[in-house]
CSV table of C-alpha atoms in Angstrom, one decimal:
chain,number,residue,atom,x,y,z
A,1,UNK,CA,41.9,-61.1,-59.5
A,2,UNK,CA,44.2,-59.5,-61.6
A,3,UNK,CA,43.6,-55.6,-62.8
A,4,UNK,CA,45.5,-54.6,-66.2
A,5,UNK,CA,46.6,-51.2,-66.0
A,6,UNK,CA,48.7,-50.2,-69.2
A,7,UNK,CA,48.6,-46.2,-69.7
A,8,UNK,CA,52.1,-44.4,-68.6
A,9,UNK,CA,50.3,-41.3,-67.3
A,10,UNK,CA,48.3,-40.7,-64.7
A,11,UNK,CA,44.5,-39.4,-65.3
A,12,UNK,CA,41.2,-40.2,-64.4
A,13,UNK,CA,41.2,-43.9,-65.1
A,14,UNK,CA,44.3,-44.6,-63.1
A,15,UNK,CA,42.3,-42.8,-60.2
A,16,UNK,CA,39.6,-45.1,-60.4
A,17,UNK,CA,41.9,-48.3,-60.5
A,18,UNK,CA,43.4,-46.8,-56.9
A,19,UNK,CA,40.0,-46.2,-55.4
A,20,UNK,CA,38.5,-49.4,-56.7
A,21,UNK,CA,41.6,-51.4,-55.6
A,22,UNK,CA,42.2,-49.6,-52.4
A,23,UNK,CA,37.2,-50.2,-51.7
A,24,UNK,CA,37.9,-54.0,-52.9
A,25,UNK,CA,41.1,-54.5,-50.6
A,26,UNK,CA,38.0,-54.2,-47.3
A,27,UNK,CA,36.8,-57.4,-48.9
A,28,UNK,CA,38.4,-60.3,-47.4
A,29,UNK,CA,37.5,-63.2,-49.8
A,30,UNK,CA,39.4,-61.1,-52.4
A,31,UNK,CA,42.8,-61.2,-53.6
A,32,UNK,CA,43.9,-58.4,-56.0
A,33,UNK,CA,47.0,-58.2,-58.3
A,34,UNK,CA,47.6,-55.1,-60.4
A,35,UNK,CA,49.7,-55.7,-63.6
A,36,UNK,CA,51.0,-52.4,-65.1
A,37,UNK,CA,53.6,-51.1,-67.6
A,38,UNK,CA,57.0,-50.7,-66.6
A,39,UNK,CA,58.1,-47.0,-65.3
A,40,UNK,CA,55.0,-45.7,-65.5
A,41,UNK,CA,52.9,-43.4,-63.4
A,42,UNK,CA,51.0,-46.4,-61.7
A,43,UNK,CA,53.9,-48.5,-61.4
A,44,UNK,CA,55.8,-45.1,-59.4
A,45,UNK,CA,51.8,-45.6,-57.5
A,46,UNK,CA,52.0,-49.2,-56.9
A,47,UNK,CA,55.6,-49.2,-55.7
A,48,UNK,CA,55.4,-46.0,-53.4
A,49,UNK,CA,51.9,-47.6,-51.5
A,50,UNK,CA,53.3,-51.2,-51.3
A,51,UNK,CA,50.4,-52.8,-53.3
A,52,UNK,CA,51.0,-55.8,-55.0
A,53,UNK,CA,51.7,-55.5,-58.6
A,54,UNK,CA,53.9,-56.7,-61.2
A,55,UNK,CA,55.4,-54.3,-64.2
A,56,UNK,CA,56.3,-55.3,-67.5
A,57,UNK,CA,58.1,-53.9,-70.4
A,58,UNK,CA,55.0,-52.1,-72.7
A,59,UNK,CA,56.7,-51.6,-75.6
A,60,UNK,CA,53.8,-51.3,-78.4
A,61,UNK,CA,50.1,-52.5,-78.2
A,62,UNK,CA,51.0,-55.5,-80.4
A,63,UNK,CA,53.9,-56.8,-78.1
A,64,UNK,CA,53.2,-60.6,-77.8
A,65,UNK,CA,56.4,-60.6,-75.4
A,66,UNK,CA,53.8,-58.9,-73.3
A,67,UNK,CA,50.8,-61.1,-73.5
A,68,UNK,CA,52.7,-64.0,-73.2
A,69,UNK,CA,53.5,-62.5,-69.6
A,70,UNK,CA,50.5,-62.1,-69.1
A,71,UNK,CA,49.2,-65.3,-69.6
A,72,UNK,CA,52.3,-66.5,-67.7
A,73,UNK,CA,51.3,-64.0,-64.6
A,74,UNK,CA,47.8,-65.5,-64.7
A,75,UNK,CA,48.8,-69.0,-64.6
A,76,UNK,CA,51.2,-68.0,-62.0
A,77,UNK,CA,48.7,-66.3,-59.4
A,78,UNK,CA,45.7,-68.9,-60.1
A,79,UNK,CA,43.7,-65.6,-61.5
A,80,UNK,CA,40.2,-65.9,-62.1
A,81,UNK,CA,39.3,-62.8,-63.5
A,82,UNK,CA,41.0,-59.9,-65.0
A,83,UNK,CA,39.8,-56.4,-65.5
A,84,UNK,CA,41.2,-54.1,-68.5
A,85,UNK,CA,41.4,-51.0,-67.6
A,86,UNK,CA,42.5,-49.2,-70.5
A,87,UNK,CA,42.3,-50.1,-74.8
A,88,UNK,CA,45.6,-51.5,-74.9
A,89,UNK,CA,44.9,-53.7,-71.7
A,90,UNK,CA,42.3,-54.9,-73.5
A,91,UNK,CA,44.5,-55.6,-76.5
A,92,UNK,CA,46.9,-57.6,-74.2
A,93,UNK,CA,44.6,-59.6,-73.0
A,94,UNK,CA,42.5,-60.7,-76.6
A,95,UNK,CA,46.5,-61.1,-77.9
A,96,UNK,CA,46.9,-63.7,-74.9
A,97,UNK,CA,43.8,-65.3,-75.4
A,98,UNK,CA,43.9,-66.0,-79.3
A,99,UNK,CA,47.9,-66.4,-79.5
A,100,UNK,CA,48.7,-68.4,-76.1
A,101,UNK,CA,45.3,-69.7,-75.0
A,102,UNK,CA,44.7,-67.3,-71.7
A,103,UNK,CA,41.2,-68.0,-71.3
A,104,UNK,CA,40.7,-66.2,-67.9
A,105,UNK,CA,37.4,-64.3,-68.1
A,106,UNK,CA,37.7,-60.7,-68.1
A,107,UNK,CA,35.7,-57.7,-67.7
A,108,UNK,CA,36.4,-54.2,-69.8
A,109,UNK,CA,36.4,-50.8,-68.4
A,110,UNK,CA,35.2,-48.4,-71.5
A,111,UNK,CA,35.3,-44.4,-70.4
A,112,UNK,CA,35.3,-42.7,-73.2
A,113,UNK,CA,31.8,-41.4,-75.0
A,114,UNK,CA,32.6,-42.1,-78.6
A,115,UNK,CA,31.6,-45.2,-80.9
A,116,UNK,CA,33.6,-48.6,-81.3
A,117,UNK,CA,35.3,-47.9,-84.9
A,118,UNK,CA,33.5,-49.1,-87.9
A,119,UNK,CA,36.0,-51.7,-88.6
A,120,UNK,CA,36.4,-56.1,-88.5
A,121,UNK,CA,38.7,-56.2,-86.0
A,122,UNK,CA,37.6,-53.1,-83.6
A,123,UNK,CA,34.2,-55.6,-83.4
A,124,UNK,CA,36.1,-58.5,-82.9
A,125,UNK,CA,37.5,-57.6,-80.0
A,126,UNK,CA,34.6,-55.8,-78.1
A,127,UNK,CA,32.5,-58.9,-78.9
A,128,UNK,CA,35.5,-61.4,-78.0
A,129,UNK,CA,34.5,-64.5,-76.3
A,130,UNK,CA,36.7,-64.0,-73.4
A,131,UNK,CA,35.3,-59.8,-72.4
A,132,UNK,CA,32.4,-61.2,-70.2
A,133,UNK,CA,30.7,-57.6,-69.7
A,134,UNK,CA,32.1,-53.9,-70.3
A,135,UNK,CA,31.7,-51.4,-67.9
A,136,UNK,CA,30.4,-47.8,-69.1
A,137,UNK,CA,31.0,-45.4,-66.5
A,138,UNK,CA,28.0,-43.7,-67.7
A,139,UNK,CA,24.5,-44.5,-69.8
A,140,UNK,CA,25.7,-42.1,-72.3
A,141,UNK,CA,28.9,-44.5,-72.6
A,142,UNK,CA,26.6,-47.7,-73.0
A,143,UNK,CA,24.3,-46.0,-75.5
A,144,UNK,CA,27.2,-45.6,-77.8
A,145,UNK,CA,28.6,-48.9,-77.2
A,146,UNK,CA,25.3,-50.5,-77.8
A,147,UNK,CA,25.3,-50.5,-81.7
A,148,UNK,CA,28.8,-52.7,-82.0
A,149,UNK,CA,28.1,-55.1,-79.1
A,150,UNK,CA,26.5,-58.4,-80.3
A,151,UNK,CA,25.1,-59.6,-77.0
A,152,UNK,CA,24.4,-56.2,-75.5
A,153,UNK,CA,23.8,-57.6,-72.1
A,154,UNK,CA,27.3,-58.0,-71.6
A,155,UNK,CA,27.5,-53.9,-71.6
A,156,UNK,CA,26.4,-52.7,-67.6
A,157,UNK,CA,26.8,-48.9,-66.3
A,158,UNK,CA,28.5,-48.6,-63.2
A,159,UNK,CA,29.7,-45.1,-62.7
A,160,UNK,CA,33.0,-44.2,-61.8
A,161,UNK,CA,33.4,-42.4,-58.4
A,162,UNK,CA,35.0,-40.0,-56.3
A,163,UNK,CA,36.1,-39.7,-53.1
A,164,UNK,CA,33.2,-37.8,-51.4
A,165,UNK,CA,34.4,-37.8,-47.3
A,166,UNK,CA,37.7,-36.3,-48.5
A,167,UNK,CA,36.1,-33.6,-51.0
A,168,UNK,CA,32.6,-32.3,-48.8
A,169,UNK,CA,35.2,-31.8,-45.9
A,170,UNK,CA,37.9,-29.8,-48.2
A,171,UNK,CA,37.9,-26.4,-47.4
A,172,UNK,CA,39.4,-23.1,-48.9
A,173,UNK,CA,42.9,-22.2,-48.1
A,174,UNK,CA,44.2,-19.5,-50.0
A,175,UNK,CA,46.3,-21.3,-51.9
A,176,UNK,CA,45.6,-19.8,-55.3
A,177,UNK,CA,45.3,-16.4,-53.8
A,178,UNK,CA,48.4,-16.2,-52.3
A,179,UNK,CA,50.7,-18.0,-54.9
A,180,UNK,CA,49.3,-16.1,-58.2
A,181,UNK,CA,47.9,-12.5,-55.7
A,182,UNK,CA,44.6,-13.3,-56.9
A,183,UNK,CA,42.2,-10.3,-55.0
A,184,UNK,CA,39.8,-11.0,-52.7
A,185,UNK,CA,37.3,-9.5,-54.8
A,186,UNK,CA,38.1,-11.5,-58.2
A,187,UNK,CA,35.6,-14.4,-58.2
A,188,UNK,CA,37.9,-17.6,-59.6
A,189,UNK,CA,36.5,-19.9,-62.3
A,190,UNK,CA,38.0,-22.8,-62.9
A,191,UNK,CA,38.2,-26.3,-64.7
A,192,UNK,CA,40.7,-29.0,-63.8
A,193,UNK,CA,41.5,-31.6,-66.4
A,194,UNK,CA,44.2,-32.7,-69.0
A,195,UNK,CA,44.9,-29.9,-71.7
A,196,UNK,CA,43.6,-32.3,-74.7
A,197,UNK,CA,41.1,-31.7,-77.3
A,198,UNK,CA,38.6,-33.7,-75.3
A,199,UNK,CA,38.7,-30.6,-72.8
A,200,UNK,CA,37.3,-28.5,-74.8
A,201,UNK,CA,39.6,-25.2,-73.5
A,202,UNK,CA,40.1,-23.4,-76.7
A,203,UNK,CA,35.9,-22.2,-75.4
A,204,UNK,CA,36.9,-21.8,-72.4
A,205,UNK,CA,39.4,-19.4,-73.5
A,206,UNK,CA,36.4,-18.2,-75.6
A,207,UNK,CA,33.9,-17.8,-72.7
A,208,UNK,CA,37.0,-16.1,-70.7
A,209,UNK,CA,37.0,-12.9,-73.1
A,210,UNK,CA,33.2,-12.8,-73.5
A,211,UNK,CA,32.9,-12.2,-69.7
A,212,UNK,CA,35.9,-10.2,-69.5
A,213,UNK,CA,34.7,-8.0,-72.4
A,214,UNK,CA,31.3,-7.5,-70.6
A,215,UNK,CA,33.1,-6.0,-67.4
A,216,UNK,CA,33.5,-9.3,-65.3
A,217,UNK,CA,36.8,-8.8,-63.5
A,218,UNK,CA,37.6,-12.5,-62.6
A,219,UNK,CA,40.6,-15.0,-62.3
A,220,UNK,CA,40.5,-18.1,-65.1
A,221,UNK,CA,42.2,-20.9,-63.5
A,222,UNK,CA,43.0,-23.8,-65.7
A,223,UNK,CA,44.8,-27.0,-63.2
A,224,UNK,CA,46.2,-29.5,-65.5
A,225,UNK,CA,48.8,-30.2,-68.2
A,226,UNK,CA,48.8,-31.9,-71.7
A,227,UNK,CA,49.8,-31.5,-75.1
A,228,UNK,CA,47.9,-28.5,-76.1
A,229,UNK,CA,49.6,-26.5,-73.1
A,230,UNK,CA,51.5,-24.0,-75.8
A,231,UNK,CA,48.6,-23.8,-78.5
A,232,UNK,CA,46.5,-22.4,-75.5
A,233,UNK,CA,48.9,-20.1,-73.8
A,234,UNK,CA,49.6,-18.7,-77.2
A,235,UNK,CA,45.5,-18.4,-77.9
A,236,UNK,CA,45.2,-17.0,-74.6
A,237,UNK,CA,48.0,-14.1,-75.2
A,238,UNK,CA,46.4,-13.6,-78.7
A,239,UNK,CA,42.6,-12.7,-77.3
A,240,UNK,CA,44.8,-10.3,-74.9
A,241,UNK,CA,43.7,-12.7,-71.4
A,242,UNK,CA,47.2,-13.3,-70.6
A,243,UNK,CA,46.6,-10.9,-67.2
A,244,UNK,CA,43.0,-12.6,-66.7
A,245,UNK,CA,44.2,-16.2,-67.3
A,246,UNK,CA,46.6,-18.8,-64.7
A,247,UNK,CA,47.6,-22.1,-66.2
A,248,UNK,CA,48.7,-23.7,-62.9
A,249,UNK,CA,49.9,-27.0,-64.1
A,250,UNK,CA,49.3,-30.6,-63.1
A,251,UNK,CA,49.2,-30.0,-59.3
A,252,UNK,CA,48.6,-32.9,-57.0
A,253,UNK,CA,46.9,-30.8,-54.2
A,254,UNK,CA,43.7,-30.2,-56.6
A,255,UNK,CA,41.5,-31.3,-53.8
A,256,UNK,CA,42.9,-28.1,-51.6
A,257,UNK,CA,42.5,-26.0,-54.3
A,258,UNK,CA,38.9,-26.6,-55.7
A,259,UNK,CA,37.0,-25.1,-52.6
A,260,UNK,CA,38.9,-21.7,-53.6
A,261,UNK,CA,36.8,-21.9,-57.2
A,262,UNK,CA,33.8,-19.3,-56.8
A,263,UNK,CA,32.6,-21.3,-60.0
A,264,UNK,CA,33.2,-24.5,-62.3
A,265,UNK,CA,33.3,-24.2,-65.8
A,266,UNK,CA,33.8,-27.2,-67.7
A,267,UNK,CA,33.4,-27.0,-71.6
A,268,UNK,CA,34.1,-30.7,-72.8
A,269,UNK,CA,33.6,-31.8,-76.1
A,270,UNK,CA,33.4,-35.6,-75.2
A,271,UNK,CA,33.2,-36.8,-71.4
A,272,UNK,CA,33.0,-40.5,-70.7
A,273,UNK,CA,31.2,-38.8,-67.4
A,274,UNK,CA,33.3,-36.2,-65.8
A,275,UNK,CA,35.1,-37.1,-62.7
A,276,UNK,CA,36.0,-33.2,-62.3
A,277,UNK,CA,32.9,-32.0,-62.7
A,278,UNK,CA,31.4,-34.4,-59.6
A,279,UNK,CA,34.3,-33.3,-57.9
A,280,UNK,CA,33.4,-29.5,-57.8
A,281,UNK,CA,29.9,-30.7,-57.0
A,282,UNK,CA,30.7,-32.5,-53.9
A,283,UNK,CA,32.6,-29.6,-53.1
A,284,UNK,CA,29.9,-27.3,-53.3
A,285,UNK,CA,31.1,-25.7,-56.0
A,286,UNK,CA,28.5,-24.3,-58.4
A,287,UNK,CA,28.1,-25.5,-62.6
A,288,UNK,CA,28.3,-24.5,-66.2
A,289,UNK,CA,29.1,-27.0,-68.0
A,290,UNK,CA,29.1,-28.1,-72.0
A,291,UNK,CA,25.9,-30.8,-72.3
A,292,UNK,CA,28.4,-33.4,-73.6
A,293,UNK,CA,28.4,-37.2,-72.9
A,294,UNK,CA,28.1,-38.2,-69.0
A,295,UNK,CA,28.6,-34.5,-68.2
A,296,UNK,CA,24.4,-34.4,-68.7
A,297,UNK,CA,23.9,-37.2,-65.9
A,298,UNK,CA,26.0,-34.9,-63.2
A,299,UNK,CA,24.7,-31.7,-64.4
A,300,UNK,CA,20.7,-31.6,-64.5
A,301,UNK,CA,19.9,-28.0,-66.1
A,302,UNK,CA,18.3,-26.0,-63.5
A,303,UNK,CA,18.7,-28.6,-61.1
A,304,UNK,CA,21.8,-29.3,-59.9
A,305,UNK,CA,23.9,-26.9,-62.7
A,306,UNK,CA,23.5,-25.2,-65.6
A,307,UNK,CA,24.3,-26.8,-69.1
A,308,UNK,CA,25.1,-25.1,-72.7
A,309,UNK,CA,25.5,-26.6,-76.2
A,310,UNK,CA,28.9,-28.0,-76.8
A,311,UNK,CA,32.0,-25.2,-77.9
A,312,UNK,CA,28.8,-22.4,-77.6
A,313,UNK,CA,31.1,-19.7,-76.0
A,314,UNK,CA,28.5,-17.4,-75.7
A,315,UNK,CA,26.1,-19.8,-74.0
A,316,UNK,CA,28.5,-20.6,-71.8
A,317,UNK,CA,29.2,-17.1,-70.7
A,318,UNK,CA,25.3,-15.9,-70.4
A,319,UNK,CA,25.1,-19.3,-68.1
A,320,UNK,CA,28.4,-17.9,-65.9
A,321,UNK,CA,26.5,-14.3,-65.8
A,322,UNK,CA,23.7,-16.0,-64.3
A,323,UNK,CA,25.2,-17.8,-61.9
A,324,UNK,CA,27.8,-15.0,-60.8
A,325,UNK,CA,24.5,-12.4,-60.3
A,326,UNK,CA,22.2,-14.8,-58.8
A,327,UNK,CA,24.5,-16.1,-56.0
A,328,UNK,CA,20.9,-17.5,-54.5
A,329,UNK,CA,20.5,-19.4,-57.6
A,330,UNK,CA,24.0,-20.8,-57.2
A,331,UNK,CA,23.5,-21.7,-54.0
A,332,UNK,CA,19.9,-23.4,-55.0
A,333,UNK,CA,22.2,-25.2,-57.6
A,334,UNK,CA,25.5,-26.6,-55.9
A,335,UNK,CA,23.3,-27.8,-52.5
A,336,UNK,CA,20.9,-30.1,-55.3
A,337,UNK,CA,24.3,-30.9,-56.5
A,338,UNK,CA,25.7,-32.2,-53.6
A,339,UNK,CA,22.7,-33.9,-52.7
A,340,UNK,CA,22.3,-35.6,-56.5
A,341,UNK,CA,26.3,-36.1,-56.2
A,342,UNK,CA,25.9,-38.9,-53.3
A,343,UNK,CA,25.6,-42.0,-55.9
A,344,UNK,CA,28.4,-41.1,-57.5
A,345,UNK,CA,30.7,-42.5,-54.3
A,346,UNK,CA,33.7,-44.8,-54.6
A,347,UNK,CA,32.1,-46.9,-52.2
A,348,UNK,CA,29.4,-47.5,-54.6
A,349,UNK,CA,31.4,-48.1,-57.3
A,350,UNK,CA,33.2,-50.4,-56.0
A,351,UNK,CA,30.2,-52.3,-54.9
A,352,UNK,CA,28.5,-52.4,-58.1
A,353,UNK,CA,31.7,-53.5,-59.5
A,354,UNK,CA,32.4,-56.8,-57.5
A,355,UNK,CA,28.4,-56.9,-57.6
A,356,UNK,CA,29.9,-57.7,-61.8
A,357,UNK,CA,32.4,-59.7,-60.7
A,358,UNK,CA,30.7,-62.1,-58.6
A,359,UNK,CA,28.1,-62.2,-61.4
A,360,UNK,CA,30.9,-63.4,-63.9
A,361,UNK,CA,32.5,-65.5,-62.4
A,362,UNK,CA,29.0,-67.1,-61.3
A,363,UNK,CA,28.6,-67.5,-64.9
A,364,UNK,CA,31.7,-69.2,-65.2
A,365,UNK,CA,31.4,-71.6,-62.6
């Protein structure tokens, strides 16, 4: 099978293609091939781990140079099913189709929480005849999707996962402390995540000065880069946190440095489901979060976190309050968490995913 990785960064859904490639690679009937774009953060991946993968030249979402490599590479390798990963994989491969007659079957990946645009070809290509089923990473995902698909069984919610053995065994070491002489008794809260409007920061910025105006002297850590970086820095210095707040940067030691966060605050706008949120969880790390998209199936209010109305600073900070002077509710909290956290496992997803593959290509055969 062939996975269709096109994005030059790296984020969330190149994650997901490592741990679903690396769970599928214990199978032994199956054979996995990851096509990428050329130079970019998977193909640095892919070359510096020795999987098997072939990297083409991207160019523009339209390239036909590039889906008639595809169908080449397919024809190639014998493939029998590809999965698109990303929007523009899933471009490629309805460009091969129609243009050079790649009619492998494929299955979609959607993360994202917002509707299929209201437009002739946007339908066309989520109802294609060649996208057996989409993936939603979470039944928010698929509720949205549900209105432009035309045979809505095709649309299936596997959730994306995380790594839970590697996170519920992390443990604190100081590393934020020591590198940006963060005291002892400064509680950290923190959100991990790219610096996009997705994120939601600008209210976490917001919530930031609310607490620190009502006499909470803690540490704001935000781990993560993107193209909002300045804008924020520059909000930050205007609402006078610049002492209060640490942009740390993409950082690929996030894992040793989540255990140090007293408290996660995640204040998404949109959230396919929220891989960084699940991670905090399994690391006992307890909640507020913004009730948006998937973020709602992770964080159960009063359950396993606490959840406010999206961009509602002050909600936000009266939730953080709580949680900061009621470290038995905390506790209650990010112990339900872990324990509600357990189906969210790469293991799993990896099963529920061949569990769709072997269901497609059933239906092919």
């Amino acid at each position: 099978m062939l996975h269709l990785s096109t994005a030059r960064t790296w984020r969330g859904g190149e994650q997901q293609i490592a741990y679903l490639f690396d769970e599928l690679s214990r199978q032994p009937q199956i054979t996995q091939l990851i096509v990428c774009a050329r130079n970019s953060a998977m193909h640095r991946y892919c070359a510096q781990n020795n999987l098997p993968h072939v990297a083409l030249v991207k160019g523009f979402s339209f390239n036909l140079l590039f889906a008639c490599q595809l169908k080449q590479i397919c024809s190639k390798y014998h493939i029998q099913l590809m999965h698109l990963h990303d929007p523009h994989a899933h471009q490629f491969a309805v460009l091969s189709a129609d243009v050079f007659g790649n009619r492998v079957p494929c299955v979609l990946s959607r993360r994202v929480d917002f509707a299929v645009k209201n437009n002739r070809y946007s339908r066309y290509k989520y109802n294609h005849p060649v996208i057996k089923k989409i993936i939603c990473v979470s039944e928010a995902v698929r509720q949205v999707m549900l209105p432009a698909i035309t045979n809505q069984q095709r649309l299936v919610r596997v959730y994306s996962g995380i790594d839970l053995t590697k996170l519920e065994n992390a443990a604190a070491k100081g590393i934020l402390r020591n590198q940006y002489a963060i005291n002892s008794n400064e509680p950290i809260i923190g959100n991990t995540g790219a610096l996009t409007e997705q994120k939601g920061y600008f209210a976490f910025l917001d919530t930031a000065r609310l607490l620190t105006n009502a006499g909470i002297n803690a540490k704001f850590v935000i781990i993560g880069k993107g193209h909002l970086e300045k804008k924020l820095k520059m909000y930050a210095e205007a609402q006078q946190l610049q002492d209060r707040v640490i942009f740390a940067g993409f950082r690929t030691d996030v894992t040793d440095l989540l255990p140090e966060f007293n408290l996660f605050l995640s204040t998404s706008v949109a959230e396919g489901l929220g891989n960084s949120v699940a991670e905090a969880m399994a690391c006992g790390i307890p909640v507020a979060a913004t009730a948006s998209g998937g973020t709602t199936e992770l964080v159960i209010h009063e359950q396993t976190g606490l959840l406010s109305p999206v961009g509602n600073s002050g909600h936000l900070a009266q939730n953080v309050l709580r949680l900061l002077q009621n470290p038995a509710l905390a506790q209650q909290l990010a112990l339900n968490a872990r324990q509600h956290i357990q189906q969210f496992s790469k293991a799993e997803t990896a099963r529920q995913t061949l569990q769709v593959y072997r269901h497609v290509l059933g239906s092919a055969n």
